[in-house]
Coordinates of C-alpha atoms and ligand atoms in Angstrom, one line a residue:
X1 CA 88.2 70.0 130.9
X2 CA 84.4 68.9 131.6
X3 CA 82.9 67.2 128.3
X4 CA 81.3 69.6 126.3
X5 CA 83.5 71.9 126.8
X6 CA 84.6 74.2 123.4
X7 CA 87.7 73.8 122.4
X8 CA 88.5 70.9 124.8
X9 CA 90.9 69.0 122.2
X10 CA 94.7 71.0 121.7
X11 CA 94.9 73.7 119.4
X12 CA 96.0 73.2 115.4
X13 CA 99.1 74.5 113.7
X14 CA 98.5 77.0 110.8
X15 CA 101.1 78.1 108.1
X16 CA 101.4 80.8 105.4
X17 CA 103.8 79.8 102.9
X18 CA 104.7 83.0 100.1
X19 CA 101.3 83.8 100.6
X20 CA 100.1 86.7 98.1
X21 CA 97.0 88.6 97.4
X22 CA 97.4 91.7 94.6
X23 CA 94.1 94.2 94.1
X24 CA 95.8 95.7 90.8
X25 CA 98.8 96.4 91.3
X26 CA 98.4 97.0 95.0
X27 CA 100.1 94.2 97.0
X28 CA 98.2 93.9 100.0
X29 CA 99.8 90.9 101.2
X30 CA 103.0 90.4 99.9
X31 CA 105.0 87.2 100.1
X32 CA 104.2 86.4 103.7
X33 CA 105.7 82.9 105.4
X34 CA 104.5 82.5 109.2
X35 CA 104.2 79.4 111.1
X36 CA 101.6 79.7 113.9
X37 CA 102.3 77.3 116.2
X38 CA 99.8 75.0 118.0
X39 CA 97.7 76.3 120.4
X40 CA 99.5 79.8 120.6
X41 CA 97.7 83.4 120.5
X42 CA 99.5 84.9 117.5
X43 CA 98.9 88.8 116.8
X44 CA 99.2 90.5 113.2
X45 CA 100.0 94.1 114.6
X46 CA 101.0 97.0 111.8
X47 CA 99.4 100.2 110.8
X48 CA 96.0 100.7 108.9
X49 CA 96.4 99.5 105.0
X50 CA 100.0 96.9 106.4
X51 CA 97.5 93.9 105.3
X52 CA 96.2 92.2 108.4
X53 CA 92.4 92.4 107.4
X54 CA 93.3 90.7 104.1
X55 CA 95.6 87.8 105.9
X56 CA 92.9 87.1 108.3
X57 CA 90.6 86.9 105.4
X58 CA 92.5 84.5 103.6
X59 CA 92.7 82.0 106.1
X60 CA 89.5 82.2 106.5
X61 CA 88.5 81.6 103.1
X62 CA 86.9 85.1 102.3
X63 CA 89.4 86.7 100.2
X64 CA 91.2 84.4 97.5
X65 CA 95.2 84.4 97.2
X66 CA 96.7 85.9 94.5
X67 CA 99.8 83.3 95.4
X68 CA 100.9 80.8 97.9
X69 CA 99.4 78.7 100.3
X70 CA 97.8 77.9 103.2
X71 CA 98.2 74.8 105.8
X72 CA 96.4 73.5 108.7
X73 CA 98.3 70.8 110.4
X74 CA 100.6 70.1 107.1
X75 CA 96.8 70.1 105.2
X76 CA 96.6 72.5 102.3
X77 CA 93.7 74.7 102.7
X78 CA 94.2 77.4 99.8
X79 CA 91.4 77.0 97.9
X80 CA 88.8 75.0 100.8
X81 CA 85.4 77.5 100.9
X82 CA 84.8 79.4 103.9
X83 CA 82.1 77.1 105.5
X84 CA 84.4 73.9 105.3
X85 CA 87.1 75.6 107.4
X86 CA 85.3 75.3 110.6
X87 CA 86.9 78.2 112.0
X88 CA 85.8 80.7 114.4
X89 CA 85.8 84.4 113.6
X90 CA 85.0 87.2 115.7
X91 CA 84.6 90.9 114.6
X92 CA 84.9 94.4 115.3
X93 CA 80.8 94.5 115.0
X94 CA 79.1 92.0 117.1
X95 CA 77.1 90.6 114.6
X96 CA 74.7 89.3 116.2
X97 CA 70.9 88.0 115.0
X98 CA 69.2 91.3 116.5
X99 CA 65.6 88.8 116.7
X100 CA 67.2 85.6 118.3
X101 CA 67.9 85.3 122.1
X102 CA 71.2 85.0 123.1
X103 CA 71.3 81.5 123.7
X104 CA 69.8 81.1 120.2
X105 CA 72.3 83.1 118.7
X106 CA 75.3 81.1 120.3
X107 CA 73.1 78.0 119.4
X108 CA 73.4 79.0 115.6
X109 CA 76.5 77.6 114.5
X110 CA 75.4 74.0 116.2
X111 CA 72.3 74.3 114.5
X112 CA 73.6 74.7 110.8
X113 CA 75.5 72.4 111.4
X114 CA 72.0 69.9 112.2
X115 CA 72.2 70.1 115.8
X116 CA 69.4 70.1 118.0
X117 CA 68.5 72.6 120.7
X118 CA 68.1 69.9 122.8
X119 CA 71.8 68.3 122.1
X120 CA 73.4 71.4 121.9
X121 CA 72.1 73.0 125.6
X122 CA 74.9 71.7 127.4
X123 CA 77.7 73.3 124.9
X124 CA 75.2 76.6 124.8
X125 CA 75.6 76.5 128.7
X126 CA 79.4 75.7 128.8
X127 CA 79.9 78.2 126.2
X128 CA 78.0 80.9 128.2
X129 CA 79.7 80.3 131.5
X130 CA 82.8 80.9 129.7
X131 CA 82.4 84.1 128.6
X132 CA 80.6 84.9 132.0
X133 CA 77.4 85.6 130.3
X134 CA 75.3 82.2 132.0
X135 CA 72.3 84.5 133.7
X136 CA 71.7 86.3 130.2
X137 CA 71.0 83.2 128.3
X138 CA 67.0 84.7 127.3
X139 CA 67.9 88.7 126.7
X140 CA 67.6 90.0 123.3
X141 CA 71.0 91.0 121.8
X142 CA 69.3 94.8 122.2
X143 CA 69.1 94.7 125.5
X144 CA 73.0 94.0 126.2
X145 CA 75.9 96.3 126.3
X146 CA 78.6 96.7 123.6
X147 CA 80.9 94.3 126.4
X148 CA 77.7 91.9 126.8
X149 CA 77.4 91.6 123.1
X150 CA 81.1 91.1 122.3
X151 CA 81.3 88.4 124.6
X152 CA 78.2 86.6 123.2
X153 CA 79.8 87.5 120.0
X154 CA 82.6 85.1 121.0
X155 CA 80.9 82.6 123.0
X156 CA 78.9 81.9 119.3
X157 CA 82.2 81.8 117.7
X158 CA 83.6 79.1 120.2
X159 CA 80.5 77.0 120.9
X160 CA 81.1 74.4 117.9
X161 CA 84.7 73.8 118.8
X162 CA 86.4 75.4 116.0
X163 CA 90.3 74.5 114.6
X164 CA 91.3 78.4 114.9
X165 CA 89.5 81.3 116.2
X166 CA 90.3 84.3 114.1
X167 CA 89.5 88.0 115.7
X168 CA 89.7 91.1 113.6
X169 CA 89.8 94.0 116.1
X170 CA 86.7 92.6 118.5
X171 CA 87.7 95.0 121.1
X172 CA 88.3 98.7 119.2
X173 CA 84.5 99.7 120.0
X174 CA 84.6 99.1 123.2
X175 CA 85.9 102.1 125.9
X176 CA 89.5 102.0 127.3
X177 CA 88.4 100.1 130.3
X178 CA 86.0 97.8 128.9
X179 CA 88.6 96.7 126.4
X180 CA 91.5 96.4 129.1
X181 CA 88.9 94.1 131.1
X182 CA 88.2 92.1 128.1
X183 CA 91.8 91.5 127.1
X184 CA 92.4 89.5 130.6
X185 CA 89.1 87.9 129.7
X186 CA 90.6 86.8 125.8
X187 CA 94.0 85.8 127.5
X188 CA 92.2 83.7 130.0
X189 CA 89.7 82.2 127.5
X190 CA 92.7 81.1 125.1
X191 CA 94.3 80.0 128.1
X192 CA 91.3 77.5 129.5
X193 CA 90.6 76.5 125.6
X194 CA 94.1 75.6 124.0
X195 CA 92.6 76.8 120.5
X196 CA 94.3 78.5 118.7
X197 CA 93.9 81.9 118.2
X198 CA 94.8 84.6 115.6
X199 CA 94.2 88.3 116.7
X200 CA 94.3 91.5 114.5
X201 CA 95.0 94.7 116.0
X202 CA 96.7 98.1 115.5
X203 CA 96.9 98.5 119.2
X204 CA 100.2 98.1 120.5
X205 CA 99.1 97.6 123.6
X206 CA 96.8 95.0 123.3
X207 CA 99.3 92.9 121.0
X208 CA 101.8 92.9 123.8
X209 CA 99.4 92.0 126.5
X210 CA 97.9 89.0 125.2
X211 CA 100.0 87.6 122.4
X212 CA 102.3 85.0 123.0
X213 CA 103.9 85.8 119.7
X214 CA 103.3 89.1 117.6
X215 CA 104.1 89.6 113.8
X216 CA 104.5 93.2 113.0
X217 CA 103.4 93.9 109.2
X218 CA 104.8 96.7 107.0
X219 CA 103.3 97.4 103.6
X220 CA 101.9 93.8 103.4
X221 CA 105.3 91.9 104.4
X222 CA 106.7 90.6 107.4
X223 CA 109.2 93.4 109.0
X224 CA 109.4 91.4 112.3
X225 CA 108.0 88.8 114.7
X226 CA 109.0 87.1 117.8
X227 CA 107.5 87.4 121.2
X228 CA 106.3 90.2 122.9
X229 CA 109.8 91.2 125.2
X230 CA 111.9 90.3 122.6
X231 CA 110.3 92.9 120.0
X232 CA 109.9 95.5 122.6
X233 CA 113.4 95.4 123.5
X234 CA 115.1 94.5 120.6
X235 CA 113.6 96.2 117.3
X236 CA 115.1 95.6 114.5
X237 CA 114.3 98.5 112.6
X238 CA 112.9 102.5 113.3
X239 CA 109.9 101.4 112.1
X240 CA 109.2 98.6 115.0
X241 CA 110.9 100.7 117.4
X242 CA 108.3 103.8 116.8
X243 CA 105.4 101.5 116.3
X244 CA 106.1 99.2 119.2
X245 CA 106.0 101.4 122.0
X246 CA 108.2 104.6 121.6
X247 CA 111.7 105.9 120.7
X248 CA 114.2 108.8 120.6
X249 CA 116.2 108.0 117.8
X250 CA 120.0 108.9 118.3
X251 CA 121.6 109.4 114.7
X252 CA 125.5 108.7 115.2
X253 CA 128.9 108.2 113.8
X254 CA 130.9 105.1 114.7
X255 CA 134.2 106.5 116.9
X256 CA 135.4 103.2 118.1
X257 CA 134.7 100.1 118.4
X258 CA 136.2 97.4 121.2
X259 CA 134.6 94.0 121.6
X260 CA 130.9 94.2 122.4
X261 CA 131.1 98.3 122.8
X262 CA 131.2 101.4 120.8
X263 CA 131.9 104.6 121.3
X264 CA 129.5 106.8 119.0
X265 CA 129.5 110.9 118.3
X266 CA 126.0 112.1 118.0
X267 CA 125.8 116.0 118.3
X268 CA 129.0 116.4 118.8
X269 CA 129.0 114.7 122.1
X270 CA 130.2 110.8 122.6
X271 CA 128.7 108.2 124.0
X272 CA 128.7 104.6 124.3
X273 CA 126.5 101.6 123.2
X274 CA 126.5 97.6 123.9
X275 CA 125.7 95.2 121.6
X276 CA 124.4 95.5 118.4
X277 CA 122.7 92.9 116.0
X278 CA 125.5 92.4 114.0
X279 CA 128.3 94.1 116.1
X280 CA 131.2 93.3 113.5
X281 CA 129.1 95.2 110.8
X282 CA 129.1 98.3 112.7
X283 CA 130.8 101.3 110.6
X284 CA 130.3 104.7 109.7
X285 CA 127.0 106.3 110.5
X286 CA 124.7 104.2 113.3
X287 CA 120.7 104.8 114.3
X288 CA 120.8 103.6 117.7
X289 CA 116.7 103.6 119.5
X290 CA 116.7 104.6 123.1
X291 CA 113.2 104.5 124.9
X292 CA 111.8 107.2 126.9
X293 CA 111.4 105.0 130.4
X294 CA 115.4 103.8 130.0
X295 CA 116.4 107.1 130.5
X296 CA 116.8 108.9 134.4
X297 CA 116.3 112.1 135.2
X298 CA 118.3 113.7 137.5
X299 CA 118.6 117.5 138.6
X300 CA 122.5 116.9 138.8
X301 CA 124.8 115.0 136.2
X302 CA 124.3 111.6 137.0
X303 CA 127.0 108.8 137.3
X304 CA 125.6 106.7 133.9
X305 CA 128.1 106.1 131.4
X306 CA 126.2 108.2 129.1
X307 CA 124.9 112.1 130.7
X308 CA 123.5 114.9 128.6
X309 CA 122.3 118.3 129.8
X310 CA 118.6 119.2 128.5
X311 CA 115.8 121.6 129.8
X312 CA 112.4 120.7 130.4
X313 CA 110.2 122.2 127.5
X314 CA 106.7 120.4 128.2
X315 CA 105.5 117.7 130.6
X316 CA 102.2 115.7 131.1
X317 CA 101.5 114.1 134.7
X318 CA 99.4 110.8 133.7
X319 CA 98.7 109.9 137.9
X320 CA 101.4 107.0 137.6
X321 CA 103.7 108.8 135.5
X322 CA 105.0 111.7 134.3
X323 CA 106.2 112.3 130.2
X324 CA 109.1 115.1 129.6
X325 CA 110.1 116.8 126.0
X326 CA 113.6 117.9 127.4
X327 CA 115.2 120.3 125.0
X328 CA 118.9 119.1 124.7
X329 CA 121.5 121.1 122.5
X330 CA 123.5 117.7 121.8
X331 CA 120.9 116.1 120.3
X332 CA 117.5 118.0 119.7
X333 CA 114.4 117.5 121.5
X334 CA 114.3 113.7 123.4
X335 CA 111.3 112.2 125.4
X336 CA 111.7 110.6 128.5
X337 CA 109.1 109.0 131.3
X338 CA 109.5 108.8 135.0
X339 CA 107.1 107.3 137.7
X340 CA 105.3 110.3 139.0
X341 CA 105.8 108.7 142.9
X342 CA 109.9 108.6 142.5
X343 CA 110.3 111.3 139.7
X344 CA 113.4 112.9 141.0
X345 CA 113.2 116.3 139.1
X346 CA 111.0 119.3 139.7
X347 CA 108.1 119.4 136.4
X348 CA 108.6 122.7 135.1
X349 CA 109.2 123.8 132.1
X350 CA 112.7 125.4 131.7
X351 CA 113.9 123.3 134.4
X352 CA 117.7 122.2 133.8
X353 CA 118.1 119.0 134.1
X354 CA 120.1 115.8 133.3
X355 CA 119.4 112.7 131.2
X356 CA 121.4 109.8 131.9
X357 CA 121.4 105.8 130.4
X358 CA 124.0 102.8 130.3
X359 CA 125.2 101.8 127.3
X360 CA 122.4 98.4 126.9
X361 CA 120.0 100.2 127.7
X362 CA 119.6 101.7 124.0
X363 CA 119.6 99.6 120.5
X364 CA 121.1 99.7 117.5
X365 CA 118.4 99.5 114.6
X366 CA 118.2 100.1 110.7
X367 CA 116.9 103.0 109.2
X368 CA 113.8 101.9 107.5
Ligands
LIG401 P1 94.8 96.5 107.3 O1 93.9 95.4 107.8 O2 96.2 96.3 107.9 O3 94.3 97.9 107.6 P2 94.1 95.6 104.7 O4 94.4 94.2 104.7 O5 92.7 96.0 104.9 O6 95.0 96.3 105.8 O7 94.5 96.3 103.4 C1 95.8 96.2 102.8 C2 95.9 96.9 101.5 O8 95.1 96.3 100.5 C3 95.5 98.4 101.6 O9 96.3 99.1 100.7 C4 94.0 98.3 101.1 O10 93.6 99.5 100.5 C5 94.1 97.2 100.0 N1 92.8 96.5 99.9 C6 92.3 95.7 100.8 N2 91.1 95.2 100.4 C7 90.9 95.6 99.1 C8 89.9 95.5 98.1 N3 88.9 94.7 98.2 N4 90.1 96.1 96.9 C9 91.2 96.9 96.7 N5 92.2 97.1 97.6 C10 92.1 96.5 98.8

């Protein structure tokens, strides 16, 4: 990477160790641990109030922990104010100084910390061409658009090189398209930097297509984390498997068991799963997740180990895709996708048709 360059050095490791913060009696964060390693793009995902605005705030110094700690490289940080952090943040808002240029805005953070205009034009530059935003180094932030101002947004909070860049929900003002071009913009950026990033979002979507790992918060605790795939497609609980993506949850009974496969009655009809977390533990009534696109539709009964007879009741066409509700007498209403270029039933409602999966393609999970 060209001298100058933000963010040339490799990224720094940040760990929360039992970290706490109480408002009350309200936990908001409650006994977190989470190591983000070097370098990575790490994604706090969970539902409005699960406590990702008040992590992100904590590491950057802005709220104080009730508990626990915070490291940077093995260094603790817990009680280190904001401006000795030297971290990065990027917002929702853009925040920008409405009277300044955009190069002096990006210059800002160099010049608080007593640079000069003069020393800092080459990182202003770099930092421009990075977020693609070189020819509109002299525009007021008034005359950008909400993308233009996010990414100068960004380019300010990367200019002085921080340890961590930390981004609470930069992209949730922007329209669907805008936002879906800026996430292969983020990815990129973190990608060409090496620093590391920490990214707060209640879009599913978004935490899957950028993170290289995601934490999924519940109530202000951890409820699961690992990389993108392996969340997706193994959820430990109902609760990642609905907010991850989506689920028809199969309630069971064990029948019986053989070495890696079960035999299950769920509406009084039996089918069979493959694997569970902790197979040997398997007894007595099971929640098994089975996600809409696993499923094939089929006007006939299909040759899957597991078959049940529905009827369409409602159906959207997205272009690429089409969703089904498909009444079913075993097991209540179920949802299931289909590419709309291969979809090999007729969409209309009251059409009988036939669901079909193999045993892995559905999860066993626990009910909470
Ligand atoms: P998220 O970012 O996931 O939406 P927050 O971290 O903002 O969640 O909030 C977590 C919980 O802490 C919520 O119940 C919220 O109401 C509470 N909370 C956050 N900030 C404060 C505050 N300054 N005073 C009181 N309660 C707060």
């Amino acid at each position: 990477m060209p001298e100058g360059t933000p963010g040339a050095r490799s990224g720094h490791a940040l760990s929360l160790r039992n970290l706490s913060k109480y408002y009350g009696a309200t936990a908001a964060v409650d006994g977190v641990d989470l190591d983000v390693p070097r370098g990575s793009f790490l994604t706090l995902l969970g539902p409005s109030g699960s406590g990702k605005t008040t992590i992100l705030m904590a590491i950057a110094g802005f709220v104080e922990p009730s508990g626990g700690s915070i490291l940077l490289d093995d260094k603790d940080i817990t009680r280190l104010p904001p401006d000795k952090r030297n971290f990065g943040m990027v917002f929702q808002g853009y925040a920008l100084f409405p009277h300044m240029t955009v190069a002096d805005n990006i210059w800002f953070p160099l010049k608080v910390r007593g640079v000069s205009k003069a020393d800092a034009s080459t990182k202003i530059k770099n930092a421009l061409e990075l977020v693609q935003m070189g020819h509109l180094a002299e525009r007021f932030p008034s005359q950008l658009s909400g993308g233009q101002q996010q990414r100068v947004a960004l380019a300010r909070a990367i200019v002085f090189e921080p340890d961590l860049l930390l981004l609470d929900e930069p992209l949730s003002a922007l329209d669907k398209k805008l936002r879906a071009d800026l996430q292969w913009e983020l990815k990129s950026l973190h990608q060409r930097l090496g620093t590391t990033f920490i990214y707060v979002t209640h879009d599913q979507e978004e935490a899957l297509s950028m993170s290289d790992n995601i934490v999924i918060l519940r109530d202000g605790q951890i409820e699961q984390e690992g990389v993108p795939g392996d969340l997706y497609e193994k959820p430990a609980t109902k609760f990642v498997a609905d907010f991850l993506g989506k689920s028809n949850f199969l309630q069971g009974k064990l029948a019986t068991k053989q070495a890696d496969t079960f035999a299950y009655v769920c509406g009084g009809q039996t089918l069979v799963q493959k694997g569970a977390p902790d197979h040997a533990k398997v007894t007595g009534d099971i929640l098994i997740a089975l996600r809409p696109e696993k499923i094939t539709l089929t006007p006939q009964r299909p040759s899957t180990t597991n078959a049940v007879a529905g009827r369409i009741t409602a159906f959207n066409y997205y272009g690429s895709a089409y969703h089904f509700q498909v009444g079913t007498e075993a097991m209540g209403e179920l949802i299931a996708t289909a590419p709309a270029w291969t979809c090999a039933v007729e969409p209309s409602i009251g059409n009988e048709i036939w669901l079909g999966w193999e045993p892995d393609a559905s999860v066993v999970v626990r009910d909470r």
